[in-house]
Amino acid sequence: MLSNRFTEALGIEHPIVQGGMMWVGRAELAAAVSEAGGLGIITALTQPTPADLVKEVERARRLTDKPIGVNLTILPSINPPPYDEYRRAIVDAGVTIVETAGSSPEPHMEMFHEHGIKVIHKCTSVRHALKAERLGVTAVSIDGFECAGHPGEDDVPGLVLIPAAADALTIPFIASGGFADGRGLAAALVLGADGVNMGSRFMCTVESPISQVVKERIVEATELDTNLIFRSLRNTARVAKNAVSDEVVEILAKGGQFPDVQPLVAGARGRKVFEEGDLDAGIWTVGLVQGLIRDIPTAGEVVRRTVAEAEEVLRSRLALFREPVGAVS
């Protein structure tokens, strides 16, 4: 067990969180992570309706009695989901931990606090983390530029962002973006974080509900095999490098606007990648950390070996600071 103020606040054993990923955060994966002592996350908007979300939480609880969280991501949309209804479903399902992301969690905080729900807010900058702290979140998950999905527009990597957050925050926080093993967990702890959030690593596990073809692509890919799209639109997203994302980058580089690429980036196309294994069916998110992912283990094995590796790394590194022979104490 690797316990600290983050694990104690959430009632989990290890400071390892499975990121709330669209089309990926389902009951089997979340339950497997939680059962191993981490925190599994079910993605609310992966479920077609709020009622389906309640059923998915119930399904996860049949697989584990450990704490499980729900991700609620709030982003601008042409046809916004019924966020209020999903929030009510979270409460009705008896969920005690929520990961918010995208926009400010402020509209949701009153209801979540009223029902004793602990909020982890995911953000990409220290200033947004401080705002979340003022709003009363339990913890922050801070995304470095290495992450999959939306890294923000500041382009600050974890090596700088994590200690900057540690200097500014008083609440627990975990580091996200670029973590796949115990070396990363150890580094995050040394830099001042209280744990890590791993998305791409848990995508590539036995319980992950995506095509085996996608998992094998992650294993064979390197840290160079991603694209940053929507840069010119100030809505940067890191996605897998494929024919579709290459085309999006090219169109926008020539002065194109969102309507010019909208058919290419439709969410239904990305879902097809995960469900059917057609790697060029649409855009799909993955982080730079895919360059460190070399196998497809169970989610529980990822949690257990990450903790064991972190302990070994910290012990071996500390052993370098030995007292010189003949030194007088």
Coordinates of N, CA and C in Angstrom, one line a residue, residues 8-231:
E8 N -6.0 8.8 1.4 CA -6.8 8.9 2.6 C -8.1 9.7 2.4
A9 N -8.0 10.8 1.6 CA -9.2 11.6 1.3 C -10.2 10.9 0.5
L10 N -9.8 9.9 -0.4 CA -10.7 9.2 -1.3 C -11.0 7.8 -0.8
G11 N -10.3 7.3 0.2 CA -10.5 6.0 0.7 C -10.1 4.9 -0.3
I12 N -8.9 5.1 -0.9 CA -8.3 4.1 -1.8 C -7.0 3.7 -1.3
E13 N -6.4 2.7 -1.9 CA -5.1 2.2 -1.3 C -3.9 2.8 -2.0
H14 N -4.0 3.0 -3.3 CA -2.8 3.5 -4.0 C -3.2 4.8 -4.8
P15 N -2.2 5.7 -4.9 CA -2.5 7.0 -5.6 C -2.4 6.9 -7.1
I16 N -3.2 6.0 -7.6 CA -3.2 5.8 -9.1 C -4.7 5.9 -9.6
V17 N -4.9 6.8 -10.5 CA -6.3 7.0 -11.0 C -6.3 6.7 -12.5
Q18 N -7.4 6.0 -12.9 CA -7.6 5.7 -14.3 C -8.4 6.8 -14.9
G19 N -7.8 7.5 -15.9 CA -8.5 8.6 -16.5 C -9.8 8.3 -17.0
G20 N -10.7 9.3 -17.0 CA -12.1 9.1 -17.5 C -12.1 9.4 -19.0
M21 N -12.0 8.3 -19.8 CA -11.8 8.4 -21.3 C -13.1 8.1 -22.0
M22 N -13.4 8.9 -23.0 CA -14.6 8.7 -23.8 C -14.5 7.4 -24.5
W23 N -15.6 6.6 -24.4 CA -15.7 5.2 -25.0 C -14.9 4.2 -24.4
V24 N -14.1 4.6 -23.4 CA -13.1 3.6 -22.7 C -13.5 3.4 -21.3
G25 N -14.0 4.4 -20.6 CA -14.2 4.3 -19.1 C -15.6 3.6 -18.9
R26 N -15.5 2.3 -19.0 CA -16.7 1.5 -18.7 C -16.5 0.6 -17.4
A27 N -17.6 -0.1 -17.1 CA -17.6 -0.8 -15.8 C -16.4 -1.8 -15.6
E28 N -16.2 -2.6 -16.6 CA -15.1 -3.6 -16.5 C -13.8 -3.0 -16.1
L29 N -13.4 -2.0 -16.9 CA -12.1 -1.4 -16.7 C -12.0 -0.6 -15.3
A30 N -13.0 0.2 -15.0 CA -13.1 0.9 -13.8 C -13.0 0.0 -12.6
A31 N -13.8 -1.1 -12.6 CA -13.8 -2.0 -11.5 C -12.5 -2.7 -11.3
A32 N -11.8 -3.1 -12.4 CA -10.6 -3.7 -12.3 C -9.5 -2.9 -11.7
V33 N -9.5 -1.6 -12.0 CA -8.5 -0.6 -11.4 C -8.8 -0.5 -9.9
S34 N -10.1 -0.3 -9.6 CA -10.5 -0.1 -8.2 C -10.2 -1.3 -7.4
E35 N -10.5 -2.5 -7.9 CA -10.3 -3.7 -7.2 C -8.8 -3.9 -6.8
A36 N -7.9 -3.4 -7.7 CA -6.5 -3.5 -7.4 C -6.0 -2.4 -6.5
G37 N -6.8 -1.5 -6.0 CA -6.4 -0.5 -5.1 C -6.3 0.9 -5.6
G38 N -6.5 1.1 -6.9 CA -6.5 2.4 -7.5 C -7.9 3.0 -7.5
L39 N -8.1 4.0 -8.3 CA -9.4 4.6 -8.5 C -9.8 4.4 -9.9
G40 N -10.8 3.6 -10.2 CA -11.4 3.4 -11.5 C -12.4 4.5 -11.8
I41 N -12.5 4.9 -13.0 CA -13.4 6.0 -13.4 C -14.3 5.6 -14.6
I42 N -15.6 5.7 -14.4 CA -16.6 5.5 -15.4 C -16.9 6.8 -16.1
T43 N -16.8 6.9 -17.4 CA -17.1 8.1 -18.1 C -18.6 8.3 -18.4
A44 N -19.1 9.4 -17.8 CA -20.6 9.6 -17.8 C -21.1 9.7 -19.2
L45 N -20.4 10.5 -20.1 CA -21.0 10.8 -21.4 C -20.8 9.6 -22.4
T46 N -20.0 8.6 -22.0 CA -20.0 7.4 -22.8 C -21.3 6.7 -22.8
Q47 N -22.0 6.8 -21.7 CA -23.4 6.2 -21.6 C -24.4 7.1 -22.3
P48 N -25.3 6.5 -23.1 CA -26.2 7.3 -24.0 C -27.2 8.1 -23.2
T49 N -27.6 7.7 -22.0 CA -28.5 8.5 -21.2 C -28.1 8.4 -19.8
P50 N -28.6 9.4 -19.0 CA -28.3 9.4 -17.5 C -28.8 8.0 -16.9
A51 N -29.9 7.5 -17.3 CA -30.4 6.2 -16.8 C -29.4 5.1 -17.0
D52 N -28.8 5.1 -18.2 CA -27.8 4.1 -18.5 C -26.5 4.3 -17.7
L53 N -26.2 5.5 -17.3 CA -25.1 5.7 -16.4 C -25.3 5.1 -15.0
V54 N -26.5 5.2 -14.5 CA -26.9 4.6 -13.2 C -26.7 3.1 -13.4
K55 N -27.1 2.5 -14.4 CA -27.0 1.1 -14.7 C -25.5 0.6 -14.8
E56 N -24.7 1.5 -15.4 CA -23.3 1.2 -15.5 C -22.6 1.2 -14.2
V57 N -22.9 2.1 -13.3 CA -22.4 2.2 -12.0 C -22.8 0.9 -11.2
E58 N -24.0 0.5 -11.3 CA -24.5 -0.7 -10.7 C -23.8 -1.9 -11.2
R59 N -23.5 -1.9 -12.5 CA -22.8 -3.1 -13.0 C -21.3 -3.1 -12.5
A60 N -20.7 -2.0 -12.3 CA -19.4 -1.9 -11.8 C -19.4 -2.4 -10.3
R61 N -20.4 -2.0 -9.6 CA -20.5 -2.4 -8.2 C -20.7 -3.9 -8.0
R62 N -21.2 -4.6 -9.0 CA -21.2 -6.0 -8.9 C -19.9 -6.7 -9.2
L63 N -18.9 -5.9 -9.7 CA -17.6 -6.4 -9.9 C -16.6 -6.1 -8.8
T64 N -16.9 -5.1 -8.0 CA -16.0 -4.7 -6.9 C -16.8 -3.9 -5.9
D65 N -16.3 -4.0 -4.6 CA -17.0 -3.1 -3.6 C -16.0 -2.0 -3.2
K66 N -15.0 -1.8 -4.0 CA -14.0 -0.7 -3.7 C -14.6 0.6 -4.3
P67 N -14.1 1.8 -3.9 CA -14.6 3.1 -4.4 C -14.4 3.2 -6.0
I68 N -15.4 3.7 -6.6 CA -15.4 3.9 -8.1 C -15.9 5.4 -8.3
G69 N -15.2 6.1 -9.2 CA -15.6 7.4 -9.5 C -16.3 7.5 -10.9
V70 N -16.8 8.7 -11.2 CA -17.5 9.0 -12.4 C -16.9 10.3 -13.0
N71 N -16.5 10.3 -14.3 CA -16.0 11.5 -14.9 C -17.2 12.2 -15.6
L72 N -17.2 13.5 -15.4 CA -18.2 14.4 -16.0 C -17.4 15.5 -16.7
T73 N -17.3 15.4 -18.0 CA -16.5 16.4 -18.8 C -17.5 17.4 -19.4
I74 N -17.2 18.7 -19.2 CA -18.1 19.7 -19.7 C -17.4 20.5 -20.8
L75 N -17.7 20.3 -22.0 CA -17.1 21.0 -23.1 C -18.1 21.7 -24.0
P76 N -17.7 22.8 -24.7 CA -18.6 23.4 -25.7 C -19.1 22.4 -26.7
S77 N -20.3 22.4 -27.1 CA -20.9 21.5 -28.0 C -22.0 22.1 -28.8
I78 N -22.2 21.7 -30.1 CA -23.3 22.2 -30.9 C -24.6 21.7 -30.2
N79 N -24.6 20.5 -29.8 CA -25.8 19.9 -29.1 C -25.4 19.4 -27.7
P80 N -25.3 20.3 -26.7 CA -24.8 19.9 -25.4 C -25.6 18.8 -24.8
P81 N -24.9 17.8 -24.1 CA -25.6 16.8 -23.4 C -26.4 17.4 -22.2
P82 N -27.4 16.7 -21.7 CA -28.1 17.2 -20.5 C -27.3 17.0 -19.2
Y83 N -26.4 17.9 -19.0 CA -25.4 17.8 -17.9 C -26.2 17.8 -16.6
D84 N -27.2 18.5 -16.4 CA -27.9 18.5 -15.1 C -28.5 17.1 -14.8
E85 N -29.0 16.5 -15.9 CA -29.5 15.1 -15.7 C -28.5 14.1 -15.4
Y86 N -27.3 14.3 -16.0 CA -26.2 13.4 -15.7 C -25.7 13.6 -14.3
R87 N -25.7 14.8 -13.9 CA -25.3 15.2 -12.5 C -26.3 14.5 -11.5
R88 N -27.6 14.6 -11.8 CA -28.6 14.0 -10.9 C -28.4 12.5 -10.9
A89 N -28.1 11.9 -12.1 CA -27.8 10.4 -12.1 C -26.7 10.0 -11.2
I90 N -25.6 10.8 -11.2 CA -24.5 10.6 -10.4 C -24.9 10.5 -8.9
V91 N -25.7 11.5 -8.5 CA -26.2 11.5 -7.1 C -27.1 10.3 -6.8
D92 N -28.0 10.1 -7.8 CA -28.9 9.0 -7.5 C -28.3 7.6 -7.5
A93 N -27.1 7.5 -8.2 CA -26.4 6.2 -8.2 C -25.6 6.0 -6.9
G94 N -25.5 7.0 -6.1 CA -24.7 6.9 -4.9 C -23.3 7.0 -5.0
V95 N -22.8 7.6 -6.2 CA -21.4 7.8 -6.4 C -20.8 8.8 -5.4
T96 N -19.6 8.5 -4.9 CA -19.0 9.4 -3.9 C -17.8 10.2 -4.4
I97 N -17.3 9.9 -5.6 CA -16.2 10.6 -6.2 C -16.5 10.9 -7.6
V98 N -16.3 12.2 -8.0 CA -16.5 12.6 -9.3 C -15.2 13.3 -9.8
E99 N -14.8 13.0 -11.1 CA -13.8 13.7 -11.7 C -14.4 14.7 -12.7
T100 N -14.3 16.0 -12.5 CA -14.8 17.0 -13.5 C -13.6 17.4 -14.4
A101 N -14.0 17.8 -15.6 CA -13.0 18.2 -16.6 C -13.6 19.2 -17.6
G102 N -12.8 19.8 -18.4 CA -13.3 20.7 -19.4 C -13.5 22.1 -18.8
S103 N -14.7 22.5 -18.6 CA -15.1 23.8 -18.0 C -15.0 23.8 -16.5
S104 N -15.2 24.9 -15.9 CA -15.2 25.0 -14.4 C -16.2 24.1 -13.8
P105 N -15.9 23.5 -12.7 CA -16.8 22.7 -12.0 C -17.8 23.5 -11.2
E106 N -17.7 24.8 -11.2 CA -18.6 25.6 -10.3 C -20.1 25.3 -10.3
P107 N -20.7 25.1 -11.5 CA -22.1 24.9 -11.6 C -22.5 23.6 -10.9
H108 N -21.6 22.7 -10.7 CA -21.9 21.4 -10.1 C -21.6 21.3 -8.6
M109 N -20.8 22.2 -8.1 CA -20.2 22.0 -6.8 C -21.3 22.0 -5.7
E110 N -22.3 22.9 -5.8 CA -23.3 22.9 -4.7 C -24.0 21.6 -4.5
M111 N -24.4 21.0 -5.6 CA -25.1 19.7 -5.5 C -24.2 18.6 -5.0
F112 N -23.0 18.6 -5.6 CA -22.1 17.5 -5.2 C -21.7 17.6 -3.7
H113 N -21.5 18.8 -3.2 CA -21.2 19.0 -1.8 C -22.4 18.7 -0.9
E114 N -23.5 19.0 -1.4 CA -24.8 18.7 -0.6 C -24.9 17.2 -0.4
H115 N -24.4 16.4 -1.3 CA -24.6 15.0 -1.2 C -23.3 14.3 -0.8
G116 N -22.3 15.0 -0.3 CA -21.1 14.5 0.2 C -20.2 13.9 -0.9
I117 N -20.3 14.4 -2.1 CA -19.5 13.8 -3.2 C -18.2 14.6 -3.3
K118 N -17.1 13.9 -3.3 CA -15.7 14.5 -3.4 C -15.4 14.7 -4.9
V119 N -14.9 15.9 -5.2 CA -14.6 16.3 -6.6 C -13.1 16.4 -6.8
I120 N -12.7 15.7 -7.9 CA -11.3 15.8 -8.4 C -11.5 16.6 -9.7
H121 N -10.9 17.8 -9.8 CA -11.1 18.6 -11.0 C -9.8 18.5 -11.8
K122 N -10.0 18.1 -13.1 CA -8.9 18.0 -14.0 C -8.7 19.3 -14.8
C123 N -7.5 19.8 -14.8 CA -7.2 21.1 -15.5 C -5.8 21.1 -16.0
T124 N -5.4 22.1 -16.8 CA -4.1 22.1 -17.5 C -3.2 23.3 -17.1
S125 N -3.6 24.0 -16.0 CA -2.7 25.1 -15.6 C -2.9 25.3 -14.1
V126 N -1.9 26.0 -13.6 CA -1.9 26.3 -12.1 C -3.0 27.3 -11.8
R127 N -3.2 28.2 -12.7 CA -4.3 29.2 -12.4 C -5.6 28.6 -12.3
H128 N -5.9 27.6 -13.2 CA -7.2 26.9 -13.1 C -7.3 26.0 -11.9
A129 N -6.1 25.4 -11.5 CA -6.1 24.6 -10.3 C -6.4 25.4 -9.1
L130 N -5.9 26.6 -9.0 CA -6.1 27.4 -7.9 C -7.6 27.9 -7.8
K131 N -8.2 28.1 -9.0 CA -9.6 28.4 -9.0 C -10.4 27.3 -8.5
A132 N -10.1 26.1 -8.9 CA -10.8 24.9 -8.4 C -10.6 24.7 -6.9
E133 N -9.4 25.0 -6.4 CA -9.2 24.9 -5.0 C -10.1 25.9 -4.2
R134 N -10.3 27.1 -4.8 CA -11.1 28.1 -4.1 C -12.6 27.6 -4.2
L135 N -13.0 26.9 -5.2 CA -14.3 26.4 -5.3 C -14.6 25.2 -4.3
G136 N -13.6 24.7 -3.7 CA -13.8 23.6 -2.7 C -13.7 22.2 -3.2
V137 N -12.9 22.0 -4.3 CA -12.7 20.6 -4.7 C -11.8 19.9 -3.7
T138 N -11.9 18.6 -3.7 CA -11.1 17.8 -2.8 C -9.7 17.7 -3.3
A139 N -9.5 17.6 -4.6 CA -8.2 17.4 -5.2 C -8.2 17.9 -6.6
V140 N -7.0 18.1 -7.1 CA -6.9 18.5 -8.5 C -6.1 17.5 -9.3
S141 N -6.4 17.2 -10.5 CA -5.6 16.4 -11.4 C -5.1 17.4 -12.5
I142 N -3.8 17.5 -12.6 CA -3.2 18.6 -13.5 C -2.5 17.9 -14.6
D143 N -2.9 18.3 -15.8 CA -2.5 17.7 -17.1 C -1.3 18.5 -17.7
G144 N -0.2 17.8 -17.9 CA 0.9 18.4 -18.6 C 0.7 18.3 -20.1
F145 N 1.6 19.0 -20.9 CA 1.5 19.1 -22.3 C 1.6 17.7 -23.0
E146 N 2.1 16.7 -22.3 CA 2.3 15.4 -22.9 C 1.0 14.6 -23.0
C147 N 0.0 15.1 -22.4 CA -1.3 14.3 -22.2 C -2.0 14.0 -23.6
A148 N -2.8 13.0 -23.5 CA -3.8 12.8 -24.6 C -5.0 13.7 -24.5
G149 N -5.7 14.0 -25.5 CA -6.9 14.8 -25.4 C -6.4 16.3 -25.4
H150 N -7.0 17.1 -24.5 CA -6.8 18.5 -24.6 C -5.8 19.0 -23.5
P151 N -4.6 19.4 -24.0 CA -3.5 19.8 -23.1 C -3.6 21.3 -22.7
G152 N -4.6 22.0 -23.2 CA -4.6 23.4 -22.9 C -3.8 24.2 -24.0
E153 N -3.6 25.4 -23.8 CA -2.9 26.3 -24.8 C -1.6 26.8 -24.2
D154 N -1.2 26.4 -23.0 CA 0.1 27.0 -22.5 C 1.3 26.2 -22.8
D155 N 1.1 24.9 -23.2 CA 2.2 24.1 -23.7 C 3.3 23.8 -22.6
V156 N 2.8 23.7 -21.3 CA 3.8 23.5 -20.2 C 3.8 22.0 -19.9
P157 N 5.0 21.4 -20.0 CA 5.1 20.0 -19.7 C 5.2 19.7 -18.2
G158 N 5.0 18.4 -17.9 CA 4.8 18.0 -16.5 C 6.0 18.3 -15.7
L159 N 7.2 18.3 -16.2 CA 8.4 18.5 -15.5 C 8.5 19.9 -14.8
V160 N 7.8 20.8 -15.4 CA 7.7 22.2 -14.8 C 6.3 22.4 -14.2
L161 N 5.2 21.9 -14.8 CA 3.9 22.1 -14.3 C 3.7 21.4 -12.9
I162 N 4.2 20.2 -12.7 CA 4.0 19.6 -11.4 C 4.6 20.3 -10.2
P163 N 5.9 20.7 -10.3 CA 6.4 21.4 -9.1 C 5.8 22.8 -9.0
A164 N 5.4 23.4 -10.1 CA 4.7 24.7 -10.0 C 3.4 24.6 -9.3
A165 N 2.7 23.5 -9.6 CA 1.4 23.2 -8.8 C 1.7 22.9 -7.4
A166 N 2.7 22.2 -7.1 CA 3.1 21.9 -5.7 C 3.4 23.1 -4.9
D167 N 4.0 24.1 -5.5 CA 4.3 25.3 -4.9 C 3.1 26.2 -4.6
A168 N 2.0 26.0 -5.4 CA 0.9 26.9 -5.3 C -0.3 26.3 -4.5
L169 N -0.5 25.0 -4.6 CA -1.7 24.4 -4.0 C -1.5 24.0 -2.6
T170 N -2.6 24.0 -1.9 CA -2.6 23.4 -0.5 C -3.4 22.1 -0.4
I171 N -4.2 21.9 -1.4 CA -5.0 20.6 -1.4 C -4.2 19.5 -2.2
P172 N -4.6 18.3 -2.0 CA -3.9 17.2 -2.7 C -4.0 17.4 -4.2
F173 N -3.0 16.9 -5.0 CA -3.2 16.9 -6.4 C -2.4 15.8 -7.0
I174 N -2.9 15.3 -8.2 CA -2.2 14.2 -8.9 C -1.8 14.8 -10.2
A175 N -0.7 14.1 -10.8 CA -0.2 14.5 -12.1 C -0.7 13.7 -13.2
S176 N -1.0 14.3 -14.3 CA -1.6 13.6 -15.5 C -0.8 13.9 -16.7
G177 N -0.7 13.0 -17.6 CA 0.0 13.2 -18.9 C 1.4 12.7 -18.9
G178 N 1.7 11.6 -19.5 CA 3.0 11.0 -19.6 C 3.4 10.0 -18.6
F179 N 2.4 9.4 -17.9 CA 2.6 8.4 -16.9 C 2.2 7.0 -17.3
A180 N 3.1 6.0 -17.2 CA 2.8 4.6 -17.6 C 3.4 3.6 -16.7
D181 N 4.2 4.0 -15.8 CA 4.9 3.0 -15.0 C 5.4 3.5 -13.6
G182 N 6.1 2.7 -12.9 CA 6.5 3.2 -11.6 C 7.6 4.3 -11.6
R183 N 8.3 4.3 -12.6 CA 9.3 5.5 -12.7 C 8.5 6.8 -12.8
G184 N 7.4 6.8 -13.5 CA 6.7 8.0 -13.6 C 6.0 8.4 -12.3
L185 N 5.4 7.4 -11.6 CA 4.8 7.6 -10.3 C 5.9 8.1 -9.3
A186 N 7.0 7.5 -9.3 CA 8.1 8.0 -8.4 C 8.5 9.4 -8.7
A187 N 8.6 9.7 -10.0 CA 9.0 11.1 -10.4 C 7.9 12.1 -10.0
A188 N 6.7 11.7 -10.2 CA 5.6 12.6 -9.8 C 5.6 12.9 -8.3
L189 N 5.8 11.9 -7.5 CA 5.9 12.1 -6.1 C 7.0 13.0 -5.6
V190 N 8.2 12.7 -6.3 CA 9.4 13.6 -5.9 C 9.1 15.0 -6.3
L191 N 8.4 15.2 -7.4 CA 8.2 16.6 -7.9 C 7.1 17.3 -7.1
G192 N 6.4 16.6 -6.2 CA 5.5 17.2 -5.3 C 4.0 16.8 -5.5
A193 N 3.7 15.9 -6.5 CA 2.4 15.5 -6.6 C 2.1 14.4 -5.6
D194 N 0.8 14.1 -5.4 CA 0.3 13.1 -4.5 C 0.0 11.8 -5.2
G195 N 0.2 11.7 -6.5 CA -0.2 10.5 -7.2 C -0.2 10.8 -8.7
V196 N -0.7 9.8 -9.5 CA -0.8 10.0 -10.9 C -2.1 9.6 -11.5
N197 N -2.5 10.2 -12.6 CA -3.6 9.8 -13.4 C -3.1 9.2 -14.7
M198 N -3.5 8.0 -15.1 CA -3.0 7.3 -16.3 C -4.2 7.0 -17.2
G199 N -4.2 7.5 -18.4 CA -5.2 7.2 -19.4 C -4.8 6.2 -20.4
S200 N -3.8 6.6 -21.2 CA -3.3 5.8 -22.3 C -2.9 4.4 -21.8
R201 N -2.2 4.4 -20.7 CA -1.7 3.1 -20.1 C -2.9 2.2 -19.8
F202 N -4.0 2.7 -19.3 CA -5.2 1.8 -19.0 C -6.0 1.5 -20.2
M203 N -5.9 2.4 -21.3 CA -6.5 2.0 -22.6 C -5.9 0.7 -23.1
C204 N -4.7 0.5 -22.8 CA -3.9 -0.7 -23.4 C -3.8 -1.8 -22.3
T205 N -5.0 -2.2 -21.8 CA -5.1 -3.3 -20.9 C -6.1 -4.3 -21.3
V206 N -6.1 -5.5 -20.7 CA -7.1 -6.6 -21.1 C -8.5 -6.1 -20.9
E207 N -8.8 -5.4 -19.8 CA -10.2 -5.0 -19.6 C -10.7 -3.8 -20.4
S208 N -9.8 -3.1 -21.0 CA -10.2 -1.9 -21.8 C -11.1 -2.4 -22.9
P209 N -12.3 -1.7 -23.1 CA -13.3 -2.2 -24.0 C -13.1 -1.7 -25.4
I210 N -11.8 -1.6 -25.9 CA -11.6 -1.1 -27.2 C -11.0 -2.3 -28.0
S211 N -10.9 -2.1 -29.3 CA -10.4 -3.2 -30.2 C -9.0 -3.6 -29.9
Q212 N -8.7 -4.8 -30.0 CA -7.4 -5.3 -29.8 C -6.4 -4.7 -30.8
V213 N -6.9 -4.4 -32.0 CA -6.1 -3.7 -33.0 C -5.5 -2.4 -32.5
V214 N -6.4 -1.6 -31.8 CA -6.0 -0.3 -31.3 C -4.9 -0.5 -30.2
K215 N -5.1 -1.5 -29.4 CA -4.2 -1.8 -28.3 C -2.8 -2.2 -28.9
E216 N -2.8 -3.0 -29.9 CA -1.6 -3.4 -30.5 C -0.9 -2.2 -31.2
R217 N -1.7 -1.3 -31.7 CA -1.1 -0.1 -32.4 C -0.4 0.7 -31.3
I218 N -1.0 0.9 -30.1 CA -0.4 1.6 -29.1 C 1.0 1.0 -28.7
V219 N 1.0 -0.3 -28.6 CA 2.2 -1.0 -28.2 C 3.3 -0.8 -29.2
E220 N 3.0 -0.8 -30.5 CA 4.0 -0.6 -31.5 C 4.4 0.8 -31.8
A221 N 3.5 1.8 -31.4 CA 3.8 3.2 -31.7 C 4.9 3.7 -30.8
T222 N 5.4 4.9 -31.2 CA 6.4 5.6 -30.4 C 5.9 6.9 -30.0
E223 N 6.7 7.6 -29.2 CA 6.3 8.9 -28.7 C 6.1 10.0 -29.8
L224 N 6.6 9.6 -31.0 CA 6.5 10.5 -32.2 C 5.2 10.4 -32.9
D225 N 4.4 9.4 -32.6 CA 3.2 9.0 -33.4 C 1.9 9.6 -32.9
T226 N 1.9 11.0 -32.6 CA 0.7 11.7 -32.3 C 0.7 13.0 -33.1
N227 N -0.5 13.5 -33.2 CA -0.6 14.9 -33.9 C -1.3 15.8 -32.9
L228 N -1.0 17.1 -33.1 CA -1.7 18.1 -32.3 C -2.6 18.8 -33.3
I229 N -3.9 18.7 -33.1 CA -4.9 19.3 -34.0 C -5.6 20.5 -33.4
F230 N -6.2 21.3 -34.2 CA -6.9 22.5 -33.7 C -6.0 23.5 -33.1
R231 N -4.7 23.5 -33.3 CA -3.8 24.5 -32.7 C -4.2 25.9 -33.1

